[in-house]
Each structure stands twice: as C-alpha cells, then as structure tokens.
PDB file of C-alpha atoms in Angstrom:
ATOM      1  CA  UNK A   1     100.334-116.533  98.463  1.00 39.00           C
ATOM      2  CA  UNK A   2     102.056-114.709  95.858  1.00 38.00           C
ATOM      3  CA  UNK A   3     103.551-116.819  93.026  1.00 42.00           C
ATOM      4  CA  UNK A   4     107.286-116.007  92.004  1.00 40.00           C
ATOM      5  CA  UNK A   5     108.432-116.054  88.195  1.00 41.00           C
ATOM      6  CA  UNK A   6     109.531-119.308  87.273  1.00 40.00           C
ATOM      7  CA  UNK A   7     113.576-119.246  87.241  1.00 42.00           C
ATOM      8  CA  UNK A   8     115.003-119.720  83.713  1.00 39.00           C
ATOM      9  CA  UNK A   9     117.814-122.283  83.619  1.00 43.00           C
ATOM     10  CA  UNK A  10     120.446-122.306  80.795  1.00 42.00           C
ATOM     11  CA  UNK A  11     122.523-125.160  80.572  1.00 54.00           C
ATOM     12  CA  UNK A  12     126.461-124.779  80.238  1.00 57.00           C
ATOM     13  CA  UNK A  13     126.356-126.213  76.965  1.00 61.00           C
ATOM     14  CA  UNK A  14     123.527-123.529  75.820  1.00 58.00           C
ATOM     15  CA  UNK A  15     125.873-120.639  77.126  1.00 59.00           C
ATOM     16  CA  UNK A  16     128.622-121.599  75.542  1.00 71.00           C
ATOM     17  CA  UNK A  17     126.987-121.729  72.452  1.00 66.00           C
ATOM     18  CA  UNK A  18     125.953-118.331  72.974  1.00 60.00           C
ATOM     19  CA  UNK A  19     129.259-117.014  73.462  1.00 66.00           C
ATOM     20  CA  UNK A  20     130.195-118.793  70.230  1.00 73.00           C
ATOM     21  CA  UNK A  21     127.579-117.113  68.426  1.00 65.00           C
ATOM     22  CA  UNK A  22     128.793-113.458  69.481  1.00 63.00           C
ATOM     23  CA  UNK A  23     132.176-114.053  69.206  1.00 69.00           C
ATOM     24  CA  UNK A  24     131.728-114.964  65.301  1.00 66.00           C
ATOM     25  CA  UNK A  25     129.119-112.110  64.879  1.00 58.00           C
ATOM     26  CA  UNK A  26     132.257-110.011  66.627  1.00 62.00           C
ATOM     27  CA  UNK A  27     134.335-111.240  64.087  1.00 66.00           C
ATOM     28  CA  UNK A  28     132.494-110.270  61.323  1.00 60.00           C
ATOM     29  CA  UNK A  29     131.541-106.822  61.612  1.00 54.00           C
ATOM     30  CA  UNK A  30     135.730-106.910  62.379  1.00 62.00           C
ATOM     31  CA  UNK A  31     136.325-108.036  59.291  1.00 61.00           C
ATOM     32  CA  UNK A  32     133.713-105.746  57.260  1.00 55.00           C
ATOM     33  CA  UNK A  33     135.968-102.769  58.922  1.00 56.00           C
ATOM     34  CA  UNK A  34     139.142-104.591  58.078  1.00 59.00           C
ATOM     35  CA  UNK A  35     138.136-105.343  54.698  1.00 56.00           C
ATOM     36  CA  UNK A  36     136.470-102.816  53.416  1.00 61.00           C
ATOM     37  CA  UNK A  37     137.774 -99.886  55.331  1.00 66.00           C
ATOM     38  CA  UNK A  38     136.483 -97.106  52.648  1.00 63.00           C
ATOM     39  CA  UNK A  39     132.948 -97.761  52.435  1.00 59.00           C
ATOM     40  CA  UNK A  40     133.003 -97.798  56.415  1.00 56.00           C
ATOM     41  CA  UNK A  41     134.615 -94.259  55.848  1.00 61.00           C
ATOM     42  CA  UNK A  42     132.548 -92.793  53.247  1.00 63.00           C
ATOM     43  CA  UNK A  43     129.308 -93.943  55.568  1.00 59.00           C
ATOM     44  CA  UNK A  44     130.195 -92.144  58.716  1.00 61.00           C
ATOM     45  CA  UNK A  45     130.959 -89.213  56.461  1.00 63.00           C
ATOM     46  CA  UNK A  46     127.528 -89.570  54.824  1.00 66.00           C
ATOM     47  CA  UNK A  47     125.926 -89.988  58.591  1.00 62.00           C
ATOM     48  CA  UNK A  48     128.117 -86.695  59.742  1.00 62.00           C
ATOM     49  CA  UNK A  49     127.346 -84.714  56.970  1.00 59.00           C
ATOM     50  CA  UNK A  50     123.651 -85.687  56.943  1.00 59.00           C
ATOM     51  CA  UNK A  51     122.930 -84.328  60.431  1.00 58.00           C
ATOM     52  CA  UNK A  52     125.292 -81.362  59.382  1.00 51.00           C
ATOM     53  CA  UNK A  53     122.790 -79.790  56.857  1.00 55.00           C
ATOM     54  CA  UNK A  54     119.391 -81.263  57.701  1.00 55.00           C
ATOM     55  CA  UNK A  55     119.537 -80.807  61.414  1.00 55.00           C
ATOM     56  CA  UNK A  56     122.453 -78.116  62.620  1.00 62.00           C
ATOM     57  CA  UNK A  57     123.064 -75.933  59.338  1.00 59.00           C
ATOM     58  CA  UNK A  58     121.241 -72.710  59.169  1.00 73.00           C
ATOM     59  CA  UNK A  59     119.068 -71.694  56.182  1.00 82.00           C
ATOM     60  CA  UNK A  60     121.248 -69.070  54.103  1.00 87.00           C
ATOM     61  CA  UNK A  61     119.388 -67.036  51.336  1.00 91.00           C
ATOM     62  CA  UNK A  62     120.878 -65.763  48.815  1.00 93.00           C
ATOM     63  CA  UNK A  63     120.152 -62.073  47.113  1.00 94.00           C
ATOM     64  CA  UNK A  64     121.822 -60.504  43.899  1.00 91.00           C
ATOM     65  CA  UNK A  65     122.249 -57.811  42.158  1.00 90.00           C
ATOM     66  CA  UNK A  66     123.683 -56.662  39.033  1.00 88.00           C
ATOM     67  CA  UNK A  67     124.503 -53.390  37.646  1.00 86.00           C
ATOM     68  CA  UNK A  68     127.293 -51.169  34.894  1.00 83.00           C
ATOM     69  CA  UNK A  69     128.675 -48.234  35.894  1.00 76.00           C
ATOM     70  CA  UNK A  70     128.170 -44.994  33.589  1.00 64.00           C
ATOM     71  CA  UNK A  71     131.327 -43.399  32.486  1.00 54.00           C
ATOM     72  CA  UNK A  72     132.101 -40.672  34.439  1.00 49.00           C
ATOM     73  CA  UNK A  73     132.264 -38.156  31.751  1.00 47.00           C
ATOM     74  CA  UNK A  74     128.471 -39.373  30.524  1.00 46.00           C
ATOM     75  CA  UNK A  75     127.379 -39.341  34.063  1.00 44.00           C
ATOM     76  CA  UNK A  76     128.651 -35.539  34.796  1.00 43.00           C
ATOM     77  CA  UNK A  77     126.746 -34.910  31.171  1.00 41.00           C
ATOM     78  CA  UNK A  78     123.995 -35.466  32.417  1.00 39.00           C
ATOM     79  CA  UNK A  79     124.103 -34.038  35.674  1.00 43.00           C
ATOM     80  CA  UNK A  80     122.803 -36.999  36.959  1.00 44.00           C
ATOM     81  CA  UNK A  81     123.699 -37.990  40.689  1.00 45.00           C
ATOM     82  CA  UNK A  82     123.379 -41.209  43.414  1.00 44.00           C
ATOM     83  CA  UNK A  83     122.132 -44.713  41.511  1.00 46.00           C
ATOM     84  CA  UNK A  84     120.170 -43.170  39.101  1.00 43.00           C
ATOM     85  CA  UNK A  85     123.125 -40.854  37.156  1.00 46.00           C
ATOM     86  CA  UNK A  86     126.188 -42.629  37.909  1.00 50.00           C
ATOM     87  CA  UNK A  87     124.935 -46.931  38.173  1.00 56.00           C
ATOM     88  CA  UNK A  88     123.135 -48.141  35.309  1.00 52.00           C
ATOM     89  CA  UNK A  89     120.873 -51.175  34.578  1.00 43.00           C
ATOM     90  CA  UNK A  90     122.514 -54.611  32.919  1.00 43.00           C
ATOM     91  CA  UNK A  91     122.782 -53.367  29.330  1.00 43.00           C
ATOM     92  CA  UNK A  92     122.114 -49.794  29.759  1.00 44.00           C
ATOM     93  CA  UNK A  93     124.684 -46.999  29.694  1.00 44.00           C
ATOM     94  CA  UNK A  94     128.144 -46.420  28.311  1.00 43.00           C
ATOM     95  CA  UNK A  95     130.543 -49.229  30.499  1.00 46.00           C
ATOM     96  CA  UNK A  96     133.141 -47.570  32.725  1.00 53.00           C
ATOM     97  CA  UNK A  97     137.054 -48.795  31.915  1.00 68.00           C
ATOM     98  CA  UNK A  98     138.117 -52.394  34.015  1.00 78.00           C
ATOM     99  CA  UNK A  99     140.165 -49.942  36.744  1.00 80.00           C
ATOM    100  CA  UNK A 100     137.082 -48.708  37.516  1.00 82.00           C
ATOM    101  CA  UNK A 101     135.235 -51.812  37.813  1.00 85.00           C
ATOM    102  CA  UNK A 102     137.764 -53.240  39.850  1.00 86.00           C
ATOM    103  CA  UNK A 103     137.860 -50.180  42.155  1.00 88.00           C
ATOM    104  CA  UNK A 104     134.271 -50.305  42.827  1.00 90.00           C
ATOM    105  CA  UNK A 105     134.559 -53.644  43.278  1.00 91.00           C
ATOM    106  CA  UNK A 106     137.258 -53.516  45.757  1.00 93.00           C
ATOM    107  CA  UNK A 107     135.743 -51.023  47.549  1.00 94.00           C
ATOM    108  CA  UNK A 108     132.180 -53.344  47.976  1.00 95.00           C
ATOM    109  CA  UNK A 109     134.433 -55.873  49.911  1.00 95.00           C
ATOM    110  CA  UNK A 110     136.186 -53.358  51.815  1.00 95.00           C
ATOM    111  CA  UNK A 111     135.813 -52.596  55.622  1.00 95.00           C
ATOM    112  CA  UNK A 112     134.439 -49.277  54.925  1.00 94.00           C
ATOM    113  CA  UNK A 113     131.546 -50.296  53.434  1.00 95.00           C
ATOM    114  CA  UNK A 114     131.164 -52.966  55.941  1.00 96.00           C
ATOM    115  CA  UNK A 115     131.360 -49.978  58.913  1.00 95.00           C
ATOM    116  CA  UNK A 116     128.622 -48.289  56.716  1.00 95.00           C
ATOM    117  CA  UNK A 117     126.512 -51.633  56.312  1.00 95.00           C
ATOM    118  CA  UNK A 118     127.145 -52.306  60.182  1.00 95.00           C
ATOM    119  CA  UNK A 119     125.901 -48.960  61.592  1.00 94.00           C
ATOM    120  CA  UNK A 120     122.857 -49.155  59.037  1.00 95.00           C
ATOM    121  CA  UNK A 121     121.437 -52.701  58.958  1.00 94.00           C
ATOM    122  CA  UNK A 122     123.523 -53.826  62.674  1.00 94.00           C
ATOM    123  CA  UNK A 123     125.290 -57.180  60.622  1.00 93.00           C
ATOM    124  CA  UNK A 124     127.348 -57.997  63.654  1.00 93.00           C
ATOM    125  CA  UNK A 125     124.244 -58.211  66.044  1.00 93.00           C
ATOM    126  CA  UNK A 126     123.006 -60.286  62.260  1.00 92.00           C
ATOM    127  CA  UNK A 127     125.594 -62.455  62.128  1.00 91.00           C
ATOM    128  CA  UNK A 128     126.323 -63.034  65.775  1.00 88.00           C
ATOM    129  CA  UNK A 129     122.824 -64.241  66.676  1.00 87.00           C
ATOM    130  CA  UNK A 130     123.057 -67.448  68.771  1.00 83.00           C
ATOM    131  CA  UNK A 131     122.574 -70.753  65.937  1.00 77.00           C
ATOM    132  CA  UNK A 132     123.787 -74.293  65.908  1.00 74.00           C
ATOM    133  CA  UNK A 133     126.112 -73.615  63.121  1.00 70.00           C
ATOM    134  CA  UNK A 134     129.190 -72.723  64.297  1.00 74.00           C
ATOM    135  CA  UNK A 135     130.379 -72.684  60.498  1.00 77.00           C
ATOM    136  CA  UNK A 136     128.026 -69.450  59.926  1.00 81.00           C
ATOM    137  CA  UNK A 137     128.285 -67.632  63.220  1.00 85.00           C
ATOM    138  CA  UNK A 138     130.189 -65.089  64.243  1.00 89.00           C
ATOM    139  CA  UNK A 139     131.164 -64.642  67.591  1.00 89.00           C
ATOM    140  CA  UNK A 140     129.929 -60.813  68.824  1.00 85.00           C
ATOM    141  CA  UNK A 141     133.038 -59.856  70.494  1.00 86.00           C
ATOM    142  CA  UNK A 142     135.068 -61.445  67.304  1.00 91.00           C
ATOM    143  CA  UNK A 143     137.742 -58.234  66.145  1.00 94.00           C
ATOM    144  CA  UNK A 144     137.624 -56.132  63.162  1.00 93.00           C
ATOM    145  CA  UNK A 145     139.243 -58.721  60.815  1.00 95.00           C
ATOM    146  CA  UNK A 146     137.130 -61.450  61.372  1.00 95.00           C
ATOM    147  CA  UNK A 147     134.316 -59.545  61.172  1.00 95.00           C
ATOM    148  CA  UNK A 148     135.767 -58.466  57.679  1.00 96.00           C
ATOM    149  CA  UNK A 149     136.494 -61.932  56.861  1.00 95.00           C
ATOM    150  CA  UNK A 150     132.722 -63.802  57.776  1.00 95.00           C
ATOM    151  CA  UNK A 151     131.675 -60.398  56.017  1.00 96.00           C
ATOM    152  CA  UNK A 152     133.357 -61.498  52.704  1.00 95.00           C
ATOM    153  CA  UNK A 153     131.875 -65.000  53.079  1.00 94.00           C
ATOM    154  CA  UNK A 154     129.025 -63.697  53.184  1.00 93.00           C
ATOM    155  CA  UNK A 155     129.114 -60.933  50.175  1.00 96.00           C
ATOM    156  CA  UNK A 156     130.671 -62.234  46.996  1.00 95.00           C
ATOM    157  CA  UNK A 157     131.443 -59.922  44.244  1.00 94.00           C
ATOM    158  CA  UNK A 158     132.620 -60.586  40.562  1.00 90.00           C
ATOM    159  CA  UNK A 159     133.262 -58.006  37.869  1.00 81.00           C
ATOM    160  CA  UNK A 160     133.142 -57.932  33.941  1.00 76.00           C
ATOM    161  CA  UNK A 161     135.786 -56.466  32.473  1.00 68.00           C
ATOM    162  CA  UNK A 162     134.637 -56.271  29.367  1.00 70.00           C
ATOM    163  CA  UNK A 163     131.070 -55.082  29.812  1.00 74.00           C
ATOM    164  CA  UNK A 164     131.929 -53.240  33.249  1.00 77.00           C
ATOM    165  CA  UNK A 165     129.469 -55.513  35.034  1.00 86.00           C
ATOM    166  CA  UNK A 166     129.551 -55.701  38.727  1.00 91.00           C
ATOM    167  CA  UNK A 167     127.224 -58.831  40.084  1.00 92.00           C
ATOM    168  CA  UNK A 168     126.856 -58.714  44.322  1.00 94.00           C
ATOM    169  CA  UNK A 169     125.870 -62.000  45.637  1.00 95.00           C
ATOM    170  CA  UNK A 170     124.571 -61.114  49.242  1.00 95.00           C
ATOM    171  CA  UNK A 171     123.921 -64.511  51.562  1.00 94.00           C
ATOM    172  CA  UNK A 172     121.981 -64.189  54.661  1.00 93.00           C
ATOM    173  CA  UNK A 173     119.800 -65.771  57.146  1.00 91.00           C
ATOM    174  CA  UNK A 174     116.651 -64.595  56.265  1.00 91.00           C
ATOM    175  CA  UNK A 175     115.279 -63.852  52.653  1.00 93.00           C
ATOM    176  CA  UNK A 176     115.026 -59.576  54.267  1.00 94.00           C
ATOM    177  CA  UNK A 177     118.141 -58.947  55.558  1.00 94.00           C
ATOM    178  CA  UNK A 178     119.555 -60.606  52.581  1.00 94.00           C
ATOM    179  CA  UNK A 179     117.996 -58.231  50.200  1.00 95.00           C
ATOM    180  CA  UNK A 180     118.548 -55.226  52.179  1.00 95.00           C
ATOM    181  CA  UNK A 181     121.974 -55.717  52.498  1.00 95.00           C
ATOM    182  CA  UNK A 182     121.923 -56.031  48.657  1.00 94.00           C
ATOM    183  CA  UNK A 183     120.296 -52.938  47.982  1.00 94.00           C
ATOM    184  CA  UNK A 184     121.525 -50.866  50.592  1.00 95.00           C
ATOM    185  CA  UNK A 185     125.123 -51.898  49.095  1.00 95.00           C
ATOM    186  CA  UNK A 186     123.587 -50.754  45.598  1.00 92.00           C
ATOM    187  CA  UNK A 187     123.332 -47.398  47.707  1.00 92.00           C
ATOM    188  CA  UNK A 188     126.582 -46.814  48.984  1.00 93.00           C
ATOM    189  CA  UNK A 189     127.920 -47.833  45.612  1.00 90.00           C
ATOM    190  CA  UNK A 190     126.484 -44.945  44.234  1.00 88.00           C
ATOM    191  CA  UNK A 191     127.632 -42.335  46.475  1.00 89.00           C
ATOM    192  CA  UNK A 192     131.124 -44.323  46.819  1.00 89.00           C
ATOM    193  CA  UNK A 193     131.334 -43.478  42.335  1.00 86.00           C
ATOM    194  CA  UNK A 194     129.403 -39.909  43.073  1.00 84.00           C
ATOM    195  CA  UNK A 195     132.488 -39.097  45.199  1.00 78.00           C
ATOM    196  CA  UNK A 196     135.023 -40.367  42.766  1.00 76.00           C
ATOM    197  CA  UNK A 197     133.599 -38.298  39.785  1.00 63.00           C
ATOM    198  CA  UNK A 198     133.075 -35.152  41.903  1.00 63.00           C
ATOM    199  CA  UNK A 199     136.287 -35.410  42.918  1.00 58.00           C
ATOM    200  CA  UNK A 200     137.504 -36.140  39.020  1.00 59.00           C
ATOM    201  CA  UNK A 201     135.516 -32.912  37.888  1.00 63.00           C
ATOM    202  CA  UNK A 202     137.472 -30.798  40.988  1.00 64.00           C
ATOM    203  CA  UNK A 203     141.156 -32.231  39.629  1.00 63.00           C
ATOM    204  CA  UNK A 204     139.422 -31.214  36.147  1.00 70.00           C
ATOM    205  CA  UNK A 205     138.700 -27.716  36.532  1.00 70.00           C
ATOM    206  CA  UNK A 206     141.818 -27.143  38.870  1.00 70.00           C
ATOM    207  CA  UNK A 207     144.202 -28.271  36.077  1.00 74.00           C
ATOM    208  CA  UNK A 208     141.957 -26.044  33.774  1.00 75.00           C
ATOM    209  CA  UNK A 209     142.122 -22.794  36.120  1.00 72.00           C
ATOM    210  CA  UNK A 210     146.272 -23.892  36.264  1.00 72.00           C
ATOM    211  CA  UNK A 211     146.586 -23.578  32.567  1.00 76.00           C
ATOM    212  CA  UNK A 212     144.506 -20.301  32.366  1.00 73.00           C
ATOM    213  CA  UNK A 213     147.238 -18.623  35.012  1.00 75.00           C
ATOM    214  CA  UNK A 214     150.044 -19.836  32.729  1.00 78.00           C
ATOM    215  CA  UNK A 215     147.953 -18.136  29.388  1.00 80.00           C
ATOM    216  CA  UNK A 216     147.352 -15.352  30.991  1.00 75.00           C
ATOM    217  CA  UNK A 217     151.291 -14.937  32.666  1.00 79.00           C
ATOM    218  CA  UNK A 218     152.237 -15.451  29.387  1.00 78.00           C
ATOM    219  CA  UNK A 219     150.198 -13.045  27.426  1.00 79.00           C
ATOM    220  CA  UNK A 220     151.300 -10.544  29.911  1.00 78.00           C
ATOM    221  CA  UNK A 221     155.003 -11.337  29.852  1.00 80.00           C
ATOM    222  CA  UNK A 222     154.465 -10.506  25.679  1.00 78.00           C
ATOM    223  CA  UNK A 223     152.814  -6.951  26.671  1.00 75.00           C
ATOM    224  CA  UNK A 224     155.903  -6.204  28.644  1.00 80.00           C
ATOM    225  CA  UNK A 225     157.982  -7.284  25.547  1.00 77.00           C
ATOM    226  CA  UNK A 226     156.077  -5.644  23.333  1.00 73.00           C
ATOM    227  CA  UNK A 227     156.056  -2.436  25.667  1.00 72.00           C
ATOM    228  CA  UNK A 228     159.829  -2.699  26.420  1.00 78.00           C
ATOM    229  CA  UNK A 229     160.484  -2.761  21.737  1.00 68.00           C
ATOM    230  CA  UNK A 230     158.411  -0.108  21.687  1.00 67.00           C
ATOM    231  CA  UNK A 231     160.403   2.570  23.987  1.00 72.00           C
ATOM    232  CA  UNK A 232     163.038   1.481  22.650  1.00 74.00           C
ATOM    233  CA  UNK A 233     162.854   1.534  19.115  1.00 67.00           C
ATOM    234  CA  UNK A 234     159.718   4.410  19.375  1.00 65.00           C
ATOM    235  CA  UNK A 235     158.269   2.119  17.172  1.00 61.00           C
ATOM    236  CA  UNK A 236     154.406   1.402  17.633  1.00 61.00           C
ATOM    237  CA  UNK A 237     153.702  -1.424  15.835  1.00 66.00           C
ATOM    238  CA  UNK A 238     156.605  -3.609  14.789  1.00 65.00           C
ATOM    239  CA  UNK A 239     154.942  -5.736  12.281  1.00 70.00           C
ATOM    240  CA  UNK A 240     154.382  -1.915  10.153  1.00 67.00           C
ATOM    241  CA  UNK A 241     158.275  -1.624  10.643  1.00 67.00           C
ATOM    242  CA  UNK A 242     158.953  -4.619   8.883  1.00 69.00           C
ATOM    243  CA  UNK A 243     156.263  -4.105   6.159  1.00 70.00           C
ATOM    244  CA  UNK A 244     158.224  -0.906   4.936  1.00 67.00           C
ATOM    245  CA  UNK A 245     161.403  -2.208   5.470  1.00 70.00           C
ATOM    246  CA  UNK A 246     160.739  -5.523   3.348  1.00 73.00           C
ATOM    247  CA  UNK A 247     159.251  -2.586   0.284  1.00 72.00           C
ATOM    248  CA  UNK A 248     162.546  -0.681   0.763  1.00 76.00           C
ATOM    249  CA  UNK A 249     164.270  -3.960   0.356  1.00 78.00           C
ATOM    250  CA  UNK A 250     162.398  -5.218  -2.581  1.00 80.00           C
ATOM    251  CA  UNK A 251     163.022  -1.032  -4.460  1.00 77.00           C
ATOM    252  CA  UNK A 252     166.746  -1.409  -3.615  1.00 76.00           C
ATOM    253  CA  UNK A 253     166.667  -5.075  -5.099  1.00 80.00           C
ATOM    254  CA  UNK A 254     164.865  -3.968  -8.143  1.00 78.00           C
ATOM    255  CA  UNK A 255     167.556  -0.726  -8.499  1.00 77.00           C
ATOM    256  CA  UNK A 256     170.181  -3.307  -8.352  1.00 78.00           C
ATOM    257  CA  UNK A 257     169.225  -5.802 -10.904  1.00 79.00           C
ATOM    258  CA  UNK A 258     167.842  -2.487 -13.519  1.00 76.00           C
ATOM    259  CA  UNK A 259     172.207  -1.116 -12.912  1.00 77.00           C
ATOM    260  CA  UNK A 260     173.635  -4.658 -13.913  1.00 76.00           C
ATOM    261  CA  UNK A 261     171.054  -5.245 -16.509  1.00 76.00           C
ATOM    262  CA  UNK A 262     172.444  -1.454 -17.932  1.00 75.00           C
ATOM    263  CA  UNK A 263     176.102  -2.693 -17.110  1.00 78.00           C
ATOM    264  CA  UNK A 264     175.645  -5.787 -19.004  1.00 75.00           C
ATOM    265  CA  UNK A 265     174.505  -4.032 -22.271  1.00 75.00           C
ATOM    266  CA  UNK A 266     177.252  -1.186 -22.626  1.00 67.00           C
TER     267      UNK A 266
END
C-alpha cells in the first residue's frame, strides 16, 4: 500500500490574505520606482556597466613612446640616418620647428602609415579577432575608413610645440603587439623624416646649382661686353684708359688754375 502526501488545505480566508500581502508588496516596489526614479536609474546603469568591464570588455594595454626630432640641418651634419640621426631621445638634440612636429605627427595618424603597420604587424587580422566587445572590434571586411578610424582609437598622438616632443600612445590587446606597434611606428617615423630631409638637401643643392648657371651666364655675358669695348675702342684694358685720362684731366686742371692765377696778378 503506498501512502499518498497528505493534501494541504488553505482556507479562503488564508488566500485572500495572501493576495493582500502581494498586492501591498506590489505596491511598494511601485512606489520605490515612482518615487525615487533616479536611484532606480543610476542602479541599472551601475549593474550594466558592471558586467560591461568585468565580464565582456577586453583587456587593452597600453604602450608609449616619446621622442624630439633633430633639426634637419643638424641631422644632415652629422650624416646621421634612420632613428638614430634624424629622432632623438626626450631631452637630447636640437628641437625641430612646430610645422615639423605637426607634420610628423600628422603623418603617424595617417593611412599610410597604417598600410605600412598593416602589411608588417597584420592589425586588421589584430583588431578583427573574434571578442565579446563589440566596442573594440573591428569587423574584418570593415572598409578603409573605418579601419583608419578604430586605427586612431587605438594610436593617440600629442605633440609639443615648444620642445618638439612627439608622445605615441599605442593601445592593444596584448602587452606585445602593443609595443611592437609602438616601436615599429618609431621606425617608420624615421624613414618618413629621412625622406623629408633628403628630399630638403635635393631642393638645396638644386637651387644652389640654379644660382651657379645664373653666375656663370652672367660672368660670361661681361666677357662678351668686355670683348665687344675692346674692338671697338682697341682699347685693352679700360680701367688703364681711364687712369690716364683722369692724369690728363687733373694736368689740364692744374694749367688752368696756374693761367688765372697769372691773369689775376697782371
């Protein structure tokens, strides 16, 4: 014989009671929300927020470098070349001028060094890998300007005018690629100024070889003149001719002056 559970029996006047019970409890938590609307809000933001960074946000590292740029005239001095002659050490070196700071600057957020970083390190396949945060992820098919775009998210750059400072602040997803990234932009950097001061010293010694044509046109233009005087006037040297004619000047002069001095006494 198998005994059954005993069958619990609640009176109508214990249910309603019940109901009572919820329906005030109801009314409560209804009037919390009602009452106090902002602390409701500013708790669900807390909750969201929490799980954001301690359960779906990816770790980011963070990588930086700083360095001057020489001037170009002290770099081509000397003869140095890549990061060693032409980037400099905080507080070493001569600092470059602020349009130069700003240039290199520009050109560290630019999408040519990004193509450069890309075919090098692969930072689309980096920042593309699958994650839970959607806020750092870029989608791999994502076009050229949003690639740009998570690229300058991820690279911040700042400039001292005034000392010629350039500070790169490189995030990334592991502490390696982050400070790869932040010396192989240190790299391209250099060649990026090497370029610009090679092709300073070409405009340089063009505009010197320029003036050299127009010195030498013009001391051949005198050798004509000075060739053309001399048939005519079958004079060799002119500045001779104008010696003796400047003594037969002064005689004549001196004649002059000894006749009215003679005039003036008779």
């Amino acid at each position: 014989m198998v005994n059954s559970p005993p069958n619990l029996l609640v009176s109508d006047g214990a249910r309603e009671a019940l109901n009572r019970r919820a329906k005030d409890l109801a009314d409560q938590l209804q009037g919390i929300g009602r009452s106090r609307p902002f602390v409701a809000f500013v708790a669900l933001a807390a909750i969201i927020f929490g799980l954001y960074y301690f359960v779906i946000a990816a770790p980011i590292y963070v990588s930086d470098t700083s360095f001057s740029l020489r001037g170009r005239e002290q770099s081509s001095a000397l003869g140095g070349g890549g990061a060693a002659g032409l980037l400099a050490a905080v507080g070493g070196g001569a600092s470059s001028s602020a349009a130069e700071t700003a240039e290199v600057s520009q050109y560290i957020l630019s999408y040519e060094m990004l193509a450069k970083l890309d075919q090098k390190l692969h930072l689309r396949e980096l920042y593309s890998r699958p994650r839970l945060d959607v806020f750092n992820w870029l989608k791999a098919g994502a076009p050229k300007e949003e690639f740009l775009h998570f690229y300058r998210r991820m690279v911040k750059v700042s400039g001292e005018q005034g000392s010629g400072i350039i500070r790169v602040e490189v995030h990334s997803f592991d502490p390696a690629s982050a400070r790869a990234v932040a010396d192989q932009i240190l790299e391209d950097s250099a060649e990026y100024v090497d370029g610009l001061s090679s092709t300073v010293r070409k405009d340089t010694v063009k505009a010197s070889l320029a003036d050299l044509q127009q010195s030498e046109q013009a001391v051949r233009q005198t050798r004509l003149a000075m060739a053309q005087y001399r048939n005519n006037t079958g004079l060799l040297d002119p500045t001779i001719s104008a010696a003796a004619s400047a003594g037969t000047i002064q005689s004549l002069t001196s004649e002059i002056l000894s006749t009215r001095a003679q005039i003036a006494s008779l």
